[in-house]
Amino acid sequence: MKGRPLSDKPIRVTVWGENRHEKLEEQVAKIYPDGMHTTIAEGIVANLGDRVRVRTATLDDPEHGLTEEILADTDVLTWWGHAAHAEVADEVVERVHRHVLSGLGLVVLHSGHWSKIFGKLMGTSCTLRWRSAHDRELVWTVNPTHPIARGIPHPMIIEEDEMYGEFFDIPAPDELVFISSFSGGEVFRSGCTFRRGHGKIFYFKPGDQDYPVYHHEGVRKVISNAVQWCVTDQPTRSLPTLLRYETNDFYRGHGYQGPLENQA
Amino acid sequence: MKGRPLSDKPIRVTVWGENRHEKLEEQVAKIYPDGMHTTIAEGIVANLGDRVRVRTATLDDPEHGLTEEILADTDVLTWWGHAAHAEVADEVVERVHRHVLSGLGLVVLHSGHWSKIFGKLMGTSCTLRWRSAHDRELVWTVNPTHPIARGIPHPMIIEEDEMYGEFFDIPAPDELVFISSFSGGEVFRSGCTFRRGHGKIFYFKPGDQDYPVYHHEGVRKVISNAVQWCVTDQPTRSLPTLLRYETNDFYRGHGYQGPLENQA
Amino acid sequence: MKGRPLSDKPIRVTVWGENRHEKLEEQVAKIYPDGMHTTIAEGIVANLGDRVRVRTATLDDPEHGLTEEILADTDVLTWWGHAAHAEVADEVVERVHRHVLSGLGLVVLHSGHWSKIFGKLMGTSCTLRWRSAHDRELVWTVNPTHPIARGIPHPMIIEEDEMYGEFFDIPAPDELVFISSFSGGEVFRSGCTFRRGHGKIFYFKPGDQDYPVYHHEGVRKVISNAVQWCVTDQPTRSLPTLLRYETNDFYRGHGYQGPLENQA
Amino acid sequence: MKGRPLSDKPIRVTVWGENRHEKLEEQVAKIYPDGMHTTIAEGIVANLGDRVRVRTATLDDPEHGLTEEILADTDVLTWWGHAAHAEVADEVVERVHRHVLSGLGLVVLHSGHWSKIFGKLMGTSCTLRWRSAHDRELVWTVNPTHPIARGIPHPMIIEEDEMYGEFFDIPAPDELVFISSFSGGEVFRSGCTFRRGHGKIFYFKPGDQDYPVYHHEGVRKVISNAVQWCVTDQPTRSLPTLLRYETNDFYRGHGYQGPLENQA
């Protein structure tokens, strides 16, 4: 957005990576010797420079690296997970969920579609059809004025990636930004925005661990655009709350004591 | 919809009611001597006659009256709860959730906005502002071609109801059908559709237990329209599933064995 | 929709065809010896039988066969045009536009995307990328509970059709029902609903004159589903109108006399 | 959006005003002695300072002040008109329309709902119900993470303004940001975004000429936020165009020669 004040502080980004395939599978380690999260983080810095302050966190960190303190110090969280979705502690999922509804931005990448946090925010199964068979993926922009599509080729060509196909069981996105096609003929709503509570969410499909997708310049640019878009416009992080308001008092709500007690 | 075959079977409706206020509070029992669920069910029958087959179920029934058998025999479930949301067993919530994603229609009424099942389907806090102070509610249609608005006065006047006001923390609805205003000046997105998985959902705001709202002819008509709209167009109930599809085989997916095993 | 009364009258459908390619191009005449409009009409009758009453009209009829009388006697109009968009009289376009805003359903087919009436209703250029080169088209359902997708294979395979690709310059559809991919790798939002005024509109992509697309069973079924969906739920046809309403008089608006006179 | 480069140029804003009521009606001239457009322009400068470069144009300027040169030098156009919509030359409307589809941002204010340009972009009648009777207007935010709602009180109170009520005959907005209620009980979708072609559009309801609404600090802030939001993310202004693309040549489209010639 043009015309912003010059005093803006850097966006605080936490790149979360499951970091298991890289340890267990040689071919993934070759593509991402320092872990996928490191490559993703580098792509954001390469695009946004000192407009961001990026850190990484992984599944095996204490509390998966997503403590209350870290989340409170994060404007936008990016999420890549796959083999170990089930190992993410429910308590951490609750915490991230609460932060998203309170204003944390969330960029969900590729197989993160089946993460606990994405499912919890969407309310659906988030299932799809898939095939890892070296399909070429073409990413087409269907919302050319969206900030997340800024500077992205139309189409953007990814030489090889996993196929994800419809039906993708998500709520109809607030904004559909990208649709992908695959060599095999499948299509996928591959760039979708969602607003939930005070938080902004972007799902972006590319990025199977078996292909060097996060080294792709355009993919890195989309993620960087999404990081910028996902910053909430709320001045402070606050969870939407149920409050009673008296007639003609629009600004001072008071707490809820339970439906039956309240009326007694 | 005009032009439907004559052979259509009746819609199987289950009206679920918490049925606690009616037992504990005299003023509610006076308005709804047989329980709110009974009045809601009667309103549907009054409007749809033999085009529906309606039963009721309540919190205190075994498994809250929502067994696998009952749900499998239900096309559309309506849900009113308030004081005892927390008493609804998580297992039953999971079951209803699975049925909705598989094609069960769901009409969520009034304070059902804070039920476990609605929150799970929306992914948000579903909080709002409220006041029970005899506000007059005006229900305005903003989507006049929607089947749920068919035959509803514009505005529809409800002499007294609880005030629910924005911000209502829900995902942007797929279709916004009604907006309500209240004597106090608040507004509320009071009629909203959502599609989740293979299921269709309608949230409708009117209906606090302290006012005779479910005796209101227009309110009963909206609920009846919603029951018709919520019937899924899927021929059989099926849960969206993650499946692998080989290249050029579009119709026969096979099961998923887990990301790491699968690639080994 | 289940549970409809048995007394419903047949849907009155007018299938409009430009009917020029069939006269001027031998290969088109071979596929559609009685005109494309006739084949489209037959497909609707084959699916809906006596639930519809179908007539056809073409460009060369007086007033293009779209007189005030015909339109007033039509519930849903389907539109196929291509070479001769410019020959459609502006007066007829205005008339159809007024009827759509008043409640006429409209199914716009294939190259109808560039018709005057579709452009006037959308407000955009309705341009796209294209290629007529025997691409295979796969039509994927992304909204499986939508009535227009009822009974349609996923994907639906059309052996040969013209390619239409994104960016398709339309407003974001109210509901996205289908996305197509083509052999060449392009994608297209190929099934889109729009509500405008009191009218319901469906755009459906398949159907280039050079291929036998309107003989395709699935395509015919989609069009038939769309005809049913496009019937408005307004009881009578009425144009939205600017009216003044006095305080506390919600139901009796009065006419507008112009802003300056009015205030005098 | 945080994290933007510091080198951004000022947004070029043209504030268009009909400027007739101010000349013909004493009470309007008292509120807006230099014209409504001047007050609107001042509000934008007051909020955005040197992040904008604002000029004004009025109906009685040659070509209404909206020449090709001016439009090409404008990032965002704001539009207020009322009594003299009909006097706006169709040629100028076409020109503005072409610029919007090519990337010009457009903020339509209050009675601009019935301007030729808004109607042309929406495709609907854009009618509503109204009453100028000193209603209090409350503007409620229903999309709290939207940049246009940033810093706006919830609700925002406008002591007196004209009532606009539903049904407002517009396409369902891409994003609904504000809903207003009025003393009389009516509601209105008062803040709506639309994307058309490469252009971004915001409609904002407040601002009848008989009340000092454009002196209201919150209203001025909304307009200023909208000016920032409406800047397109396209690097250069370009009209969406129909182009043919050969198989495997995704980037070089060629012109269209007409359907029949083309195939000959």
PDB file of C-alpha atoms in Angstrom, chain D residues 73-264:
ATOM      1  CA  ASP D  73      -2.194  11.006 -13.587  1.00  0.00           C
ATOM      2  CA  THR D  74      -4.601   9.757 -10.886  1.00  0.00           C
ATOM      3  CA  ASP D  75      -4.180   6.686  -8.691  1.00  0.00           C
ATOM      4  CA  VAL D  76      -7.493   7.045  -6.862  1.00  0.00           C
ATOM      5  CA  LEU D  77     -10.604   8.999  -7.806  1.00  0.00           C
ATOM      6  CA  THR D  78     -13.281   9.838  -5.219  1.00  0.00           C
ATOM      7  CA  TRP D  79     -16.792  10.545  -6.482  1.00  0.00           C
ATOM      8  CA  TRP D  80     -19.614  12.558  -4.940  1.00  0.00           C
ATOM      9  CA  GLY D  81     -22.637  13.422  -7.102  1.00  0.00           C
ATOM     10  CA  HIS D  82     -26.364  13.687  -6.577  1.00  0.00           C
ATOM     11  CA  ALA D  83     -28.672  16.141  -8.279  1.00  0.00           C
ATOM     12  CA  ALA D  84     -26.911  16.113 -11.619  1.00  0.00           C
ATOM     13  CA  HIS D  85     -25.957  12.508 -12.283  1.00  0.00           C
ATOM     14  CA  ALA D  86     -27.665  12.782 -15.646  1.00  0.00           C
ATOM     15  CA  GLU D  87     -25.467  15.676 -16.702  1.00  0.00           C
ATOM     16  CA  VAL D  88     -22.295  13.628 -16.561  1.00  0.00           C
ATOM     17  CA  ALA D  89     -21.340  12.986 -20.190  1.00  0.00           C
ATOM     18  CA  ASP D  90     -21.479   9.354 -21.268  1.00  0.00           C
ATOM     19  CA  GLU D  91     -18.103   9.771 -22.915  1.00  0.00           C
ATOM     20  CA  VAL D  92     -16.529  10.720 -19.611  1.00  0.00           C
ATOM     21  CA  VAL D  93     -18.257   7.800 -17.907  1.00  0.00           C
ATOM     22  CA  GLU D  94     -16.798   5.444 -20.509  1.00  0.00           C
ATOM     23  CA  ARG D  95     -13.374   6.928 -19.940  1.00  0.00           C
ATOM     24  CA  VAL D  96     -13.516   6.562 -16.174  1.00  0.00           C
ATOM     25  CA  HIS D  97     -14.868   3.025 -16.571  1.00  0.00           C
ATOM     26  CA  ARG D  98     -11.967   2.092 -18.838  1.00  0.00           C
ATOM     27  CA  HIS D  99      -9.504   3.573 -16.362  1.00  0.00           C
ATOM     28  CA  VAL D 100     -11.038   1.702 -13.430  1.00  0.00           C
ATOM     29  CA  LEU D 101     -10.823  -1.623 -15.278  1.00  0.00           C
ATOM     30  CA  SER D 102      -7.221  -0.675 -16.105  1.00  0.00           C
ATOM     31  CA  GLY D 103      -6.285  -0.023 -12.487  1.00  0.00           C
ATOM     32  CA  LEU D 104      -7.667   3.336 -11.323  1.00  0.00           C
ATOM     33  CA  GLY D 105      -8.958   3.140  -7.741  1.00  0.00           C
ATOM     34  CA  LEU D 106     -12.450   4.510  -7.114  1.00  0.00           C
ATOM     35  CA  VAL D 107     -14.052   5.647  -3.855  1.00  0.00           C
ATOM     36  CA  VAL D 108     -17.779   6.211  -4.357  1.00  0.00           C
ATOM     37  CA  LEU D 109     -19.402   8.378  -1.705  1.00  0.00           C
ATOM     38  CA  HIS D 110     -23.007   8.452  -0.523  1.00  0.00           C
ATOM     39  CA  SER D 111     -25.387   9.516  -3.312  1.00  0.00           C
ATOM     40  CA  GLY D 112     -22.733   8.485  -5.796  1.00  0.00           C
ATOM     41  CA  HIS D 113     -24.502   5.129  -5.493  1.00  0.00           C
ATOM     42  CA  TRP D 114     -26.770   6.363  -8.256  1.00  0.00           C
ATOM     43  CA  SER D 115     -24.064   7.818 -10.479  1.00  0.00           C
ATOM     44  CA  LYS D 116     -23.663   6.514 -14.000  1.00  0.00           C
ATOM     45  CA  ILE D 117     -20.168   5.237 -13.291  1.00  0.00           C
ATOM     46  CA  PHE D 118     -21.148   3.214 -10.232  1.00  0.00           C
ATOM     47  CA  GLY D 119     -24.149   1.708 -11.999  1.00  0.00           C
ATOM     48  CA  LYS D 120     -21.997   0.793 -14.976  1.00  0.00           C
ATOM     49  CA  LEU D 121     -19.443  -0.927 -12.769  1.00  0.00           C
ATOM     50  CA  MET D 122     -22.014  -2.761 -10.658  1.00  0.00           C
ATOM     51  CA  GLY D 123     -24.417  -3.847 -13.416  1.00  0.00           C
ATOM     52  CA  THR D 124     -27.409  -3.413 -11.107  1.00  0.00           C
ATOM     53  CA  SER D 125     -29.932  -0.659 -10.370  1.00  0.00           C
ATOM     54  CA  CYS D 126     -28.070   0.480  -7.227  1.00  0.00           C
ATOM     55  CA  THR D 127     -31.393   1.583  -5.764  1.00  0.00           C
ATOM     56  CA  LEU D 128     -32.200   1.672  -2.050  1.00  0.00           C
ATOM     57  CA  ARG D 129     -34.666   3.170   0.426  1.00  0.00           C
ATOM     58  CA  TRP D 130     -33.961   6.612   1.855  1.00  0.00           C
ATOM     59  CA  ARG D 131     -35.200   9.423   4.096  1.00  0.00           C
ATOM     60  CA  SER D 132     -33.597  12.721   4.967  1.00  0.00           C
ATOM     61  CA  ALA D 133     -34.916  13.285   8.463  1.00  0.00           C
ATOM     62  CA  HIS D 134     -32.001  13.842  10.803  1.00  0.00           C
ATOM     63  CA  ASP D 135     -31.495  10.174  11.642  1.00  0.00           C
ATOM     64  CA  ARG D 136     -28.525   9.312  13.779  1.00  0.00           C
ATOM     65  CA  GLU D 137     -26.290   6.867  11.898  1.00  0.00           C
ATOM     66  CA  LEU D 138     -24.202   4.249  13.670  1.00  0.00           C
ATOM     67  CA  VAL D 139     -21.464   2.673  11.546  1.00  0.00           C
ATOM     68  CA  TRP D 140     -20.523  -0.792  12.803  1.00  0.00           C
ATOM     69  CA  THR D 141     -17.387  -2.633  11.692  1.00  0.00           C
ATOM     70  CA  VAL D 142     -18.017  -6.238  10.665  1.00  0.00           C
ATOM     71  CA  ASN D 143     -14.527  -6.861   9.223  1.00  0.00           C
ATOM     72  CA  PRO D 144     -12.172  -5.631  11.937  1.00  0.00           C
ATOM     73  CA  THR D 145      -8.972  -6.718  10.210  1.00  0.00           C
ATOM     74  CA  HIS D 146      -9.723  -4.780   7.045  1.00  0.00           C
ATOM     75  CA  PRO D 147      -7.310  -1.893   6.415  1.00  0.00           C
ATOM     76  CA  ILE D 148     -10.234   0.433   5.707  1.00  0.00           C
ATOM     77  CA  ALA D 149     -11.529  -0.093   9.265  1.00  0.00           C
ATOM     78  CA  ARG D 150      -8.175   0.718  10.859  1.00  0.00           C
ATOM     79  CA  GLY D 151      -8.565   3.176  13.724  1.00  0.00           C
ATOM     80  CA  ILE D 152     -12.314   3.635  13.295  1.00  0.00           C
ATOM     81  CA  PRO D 153     -14.479   3.622  16.479  1.00  0.00           C
ATOM     82  CA  HIS D 154     -16.873   0.712  16.851  1.00  0.00           C
ATOM     83  CA  PRO D 155     -19.466   1.955  16.420  1.00  0.00           C
ATOM     84  CA  MET D 156     -18.703   5.244  14.728  1.00  0.00           C
ATOM     85  CA  ILE D 157     -21.460   7.711  15.584  1.00  0.00           C
ATOM     86  CA  ILE D 158     -22.650  10.267  13.038  1.00  0.00           C
ATOM     87  CA  GLU D 159     -25.093  12.525  14.822  1.00  0.00           C
ATOM     88  CA  GLU D 160     -27.174  13.307  11.755  1.00  0.00           C
ATOM     89  CA  ASP D 161     -27.244  12.004   8.226  1.00  0.00           C
ATOM     90  CA  GLU D 162     -29.676  10.863   5.596  1.00  0.00           C
ATOM     91  CA  MET D 163     -31.074   7.362   6.079  1.00  0.00           C
ATOM     92  CA  TYR D 164     -30.189   4.809   3.405  1.00  0.00           C
ATOM     93  CA  GLY D 165     -31.815   1.420   3.910  1.00  0.00           C
ATOM     94  CA  GLU D 166     -31.883  -2.061   2.444  1.00  0.00           C
ATOM     95  CA  PHE D 167     -32.542  -3.543   0.020  1.00  0.00           C
ATOM     96  CA  PHE D 168     -29.505  -1.909  -1.611  1.00  0.00           C
ATOM     97  CA  ASP D 169     -29.426  -3.407  -5.102  1.00  0.00           C
ATOM     98  CA  ILE D 170     -25.708  -4.067  -5.540  1.00  0.00           C
ATOM     99  CA  PRO D 171     -23.811  -7.276  -6.241  1.00  0.00           C
ATOM    100  CA  ALA D 172     -22.798  -9.004  -3.003  1.00  0.00           C
ATOM    101  CA  PRO D 173     -19.661  -7.052  -2.104  1.00  0.00           C
ATOM    102  CA  ASP D 174     -16.305  -8.816  -2.196  1.00  0.00           C
ATOM    103  CA  GLU D 175     -15.811  -7.656   1.377  1.00  0.00           C
ATOM    104  CA  LEU D 176     -18.402  -6.145   3.666  1.00  0.00           C
ATOM    105  CA  VAL D 177     -16.589  -3.781   6.018  1.00  0.00           C
ATOM    106  CA  PHE D 178     -19.316  -1.641   7.603  1.00  0.00           C
ATOM    107  CA  ILE D 179     -23.038  -1.952   8.331  1.00  0.00           C
ATOM    108  CA  SER D 180     -24.962   1.136   9.422  1.00  0.00           C
ATOM    109  CA  SER D 181     -28.119   1.424  11.467  1.00  0.00           C
ATOM    110  CA  PHE D 182     -30.335   4.491  11.687  1.00  0.00           C
ATOM    111  CA  SER D 183     -32.564   5.939  14.413  1.00  0.00           C
ATOM    112  CA  GLY D 184     -35.564   4.792  12.452  1.00  0.00           C
ATOM    113  CA  GLY D 185     -34.401   1.162  12.610  1.00  0.00           C
ATOM    114  CA  GLU D 186     -33.184   0.680   9.047  1.00  0.00           C
ATOM    115  CA  VAL D 187     -29.871  -1.004   8.224  1.00  0.00           C
ATOM    116  CA  PHE D 188     -27.514  -0.547   5.286  1.00  0.00           C
ATOM    117  CA  ARG D 189     -24.364  -2.216   3.968  1.00  0.00           C
ATOM    118  CA  SER D 190     -22.473   1.056   4.252  1.00  0.00           C
ATOM    119  CA  GLY D 191     -18.876   0.039   3.529  1.00  0.00           C
ATOM    120  CA  CYS D 192     -18.294  -2.362   0.635  1.00  0.00           C
ATOM    121  CA  THR D 193     -15.292  -3.315  -1.472  1.00  0.00           C
ATOM    122  CA  PHE D 194     -15.441  -4.506  -5.059  1.00  0.00           C
ATOM    123  CA  ARG D 195     -12.663  -5.503  -7.482  1.00  0.00           C
ATOM    124  CA  ARG D 196     -13.400  -4.939 -11.134  1.00  0.00           C
ATOM    125  CA  GLY D 197     -10.785  -5.627 -13.798  1.00  0.00           C
ATOM    126  CA  HIS D 198      -7.521  -4.242 -12.451  1.00  0.00           C
ATOM    127  CA  GLY D 199      -9.296  -1.649 -10.324  1.00  0.00           C
ATOM    128  CA  LYS D 200     -10.325  -1.563  -6.692  1.00  0.00           C
ATOM    129  CA  ILE D 201     -13.543   0.142  -5.610  1.00  0.00           C
ATOM    130  CA  PHE D 202     -14.876   1.160  -2.219  1.00  0.00           C
ATOM    131  CA  TYR D 203     -18.408   2.378  -1.630  1.00  0.00           C
ATOM    132  CA  PHE D 204     -18.969   4.372   1.566  1.00  0.00           C
ATOM    133  CA  LYS D 205     -22.445   5.517   2.548  1.00  0.00           C
ATOM    134  CA  PRO D 206     -22.131   8.592   4.812  1.00  0.00           C
ATOM    135  CA  GLY D 207     -22.287  12.084   3.381  1.00  0.00           C
ATOM    136  CA  ASP D 208     -25.557  13.776   2.588  1.00  0.00           C
ATOM    137  CA  GLN D 209     -25.106  17.397   1.584  1.00  0.00           C
ATOM    138  CA  ASP D 210     -27.511  18.648   4.248  1.00  0.00           C
ATOM    139  CA  TYR D 211     -25.342  17.550   7.161  1.00  0.00           C
ATOM    140  CA  PRO D 212     -21.710  18.317   8.025  1.00  0.00           C
ATOM    141  CA  VAL D 213     -20.643  14.705   7.565  1.00  0.00           C
ATOM    142  CA  TYR D 214     -17.386  15.381   5.709  1.00  0.00           C
ATOM    143  CA  HIS D 215     -16.187  17.436   8.654  1.00  0.00           C
ATOM    144  CA  HIS D 216     -16.522  14.294  10.825  1.00  0.00           C
ATOM    145  CA  GLU D 217     -13.108  13.035  11.857  1.00  0.00           C
ATOM    146  CA  GLY D 218     -13.960   9.334  11.597  1.00  0.00           C
ATOM    147  CA  VAL D 219     -15.586   9.707   8.191  1.00  0.00           C
ATOM    148  CA  ARG D 220     -12.483  11.498   6.948  1.00  0.00           C
ATOM    149  CA  LYS D 221     -10.323   8.704   8.291  1.00  0.00           C
ATOM    150  CA  VAL D 222     -12.388   6.019   6.542  1.00  0.00           C
ATOM    151  CA  ILE D 223     -12.078   7.886   3.245  1.00  0.00           C
ATOM    152  CA  SER D 224      -8.336   8.244   3.770  1.00  0.00           C
ATOM    153  CA  ASN D 225      -7.959   4.556   4.580  1.00  0.00           C
ATOM    154  CA  ALA D 226      -9.993   3.746   1.479  1.00  0.00           C
ATOM    155  CA  VAL D 227      -7.775   5.936  -0.679  1.00  0.00           C
ATOM    156  CA  GLN D 228      -4.795   3.898   0.467  1.00  0.00           C
ATOM    157  CA  TRP D 229      -6.569   0.583  -0.022  1.00  0.00           C
ATOM    158  CA  CYS D 230      -7.806   1.437  -3.516  1.00  0.00           C
ATOM    159  CA  VAL D 231      -4.337   1.858  -4.992  1.00  0.00           C
ATOM    160  CA  THR D 232      -3.993  -1.043  -7.363  1.00  0.00           C
ATOM    161  CA  ASP D 233      -1.145  -3.498  -7.013  1.00  0.00           C
ATOM    162  CA  GLN D 234      -0.659  -3.647 -10.763  1.00  0.00           C
ATOM    163  CA  PRO D 235       2.625  -2.039 -11.757  1.00  0.00           C
ATOM    164  CA  THR D 236       1.205  -0.291 -14.824  1.00  0.00           C
ATOM    165  CA  ARG D 237      -2.299   0.613 -15.906  1.00  0.00           C
ATOM    166  CA  SER D 238      -3.567  -1.890 -18.459  1.00  0.00           C
ATOM    167  CA  LEU D 239      -6.987  -2.893 -19.692  1.00  0.00           C
ATOM    168  CA  PRO D 240      -7.786  -6.620 -19.578  1.00  0.00           C
ATOM    169  CA  THR D 241      -7.777  -7.794 -23.197  1.00  0.00           C
ATOM    170  CA  LEU D 242      -8.994 -10.780 -25.173  1.00  0.00           C
ATOM    171  CA  LEU D 243      -5.967 -12.552 -26.608  1.00  0.00           C
ATOM    172  CA  ARG D 244      -5.229 -15.848 -28.280  1.00  0.00           C
ATOM    173  CA  TYR D 245      -2.394 -17.941 -26.848  1.00  0.00           C
ATOM    174  CA  GLU D 246      -0.844 -20.840 -28.732  1.00  0.00           C
ATOM    175  CA  THR D 247      -0.255 -24.132 -26.963  1.00  0.00           C
ATOM    176  CA  ASN D 248       2.794 -23.964 -24.695  1.00  0.00           C
ATOM    177  CA  ASP D 249       3.200 -20.253 -25.238  1.00  0.00           C
ATOM    178  CA  PHE D 250       1.863 -18.828 -22.014  1.00  0.00           C
ATOM    179  CA  TYR D 251       3.201 -15.314 -22.250  1.00  0.00           C
ATOM    180  CA  ARG D 252       2.694 -13.973 -25.769  1.00  0.00           C
ATOM    181  CA  GLY D 253      -0.950 -13.511 -26.651  1.00  0.00           C
ATOM    182  CA  HIS D 254      -1.994 -12.113 -29.979  1.00  0.00           C
ATOM    183  CA  GLY D 255      -4.920  -9.991 -30.984  1.00  0.00           C
ATOM    184  CA  TYR D 256      -8.375 -11.096 -31.832  1.00  0.00           C
ATOM    185  CA  GLN D 257      -9.688 -10.594 -35.341  1.00  0.00           C
ATOM    186  CA  GLY D 258     -13.297 -11.532 -34.861  1.00  0.00           C
ATOM    187  CA  PRO D 259     -14.738 -15.005 -34.563  1.00  0.00           C
ATOM    188  CA  LEU D 260     -15.733 -15.720 -38.121  1.00  0.00           C
ATOM    189  CA  GLU D 261     -12.815 -14.085 -39.929  1.00  0.00           C
ATOM    190  CA  ASN D 262     -10.480 -15.712 -37.521  1.00  0.00           C
ATOM    191  CA  GLN D 263     -11.508 -19.191 -38.352  1.00  0.00           C
ATOM    192  CA  ALA D 264     -11.607 -18.688 -42.073  1.00  0.00           C
TER     193      ALA D 264
END
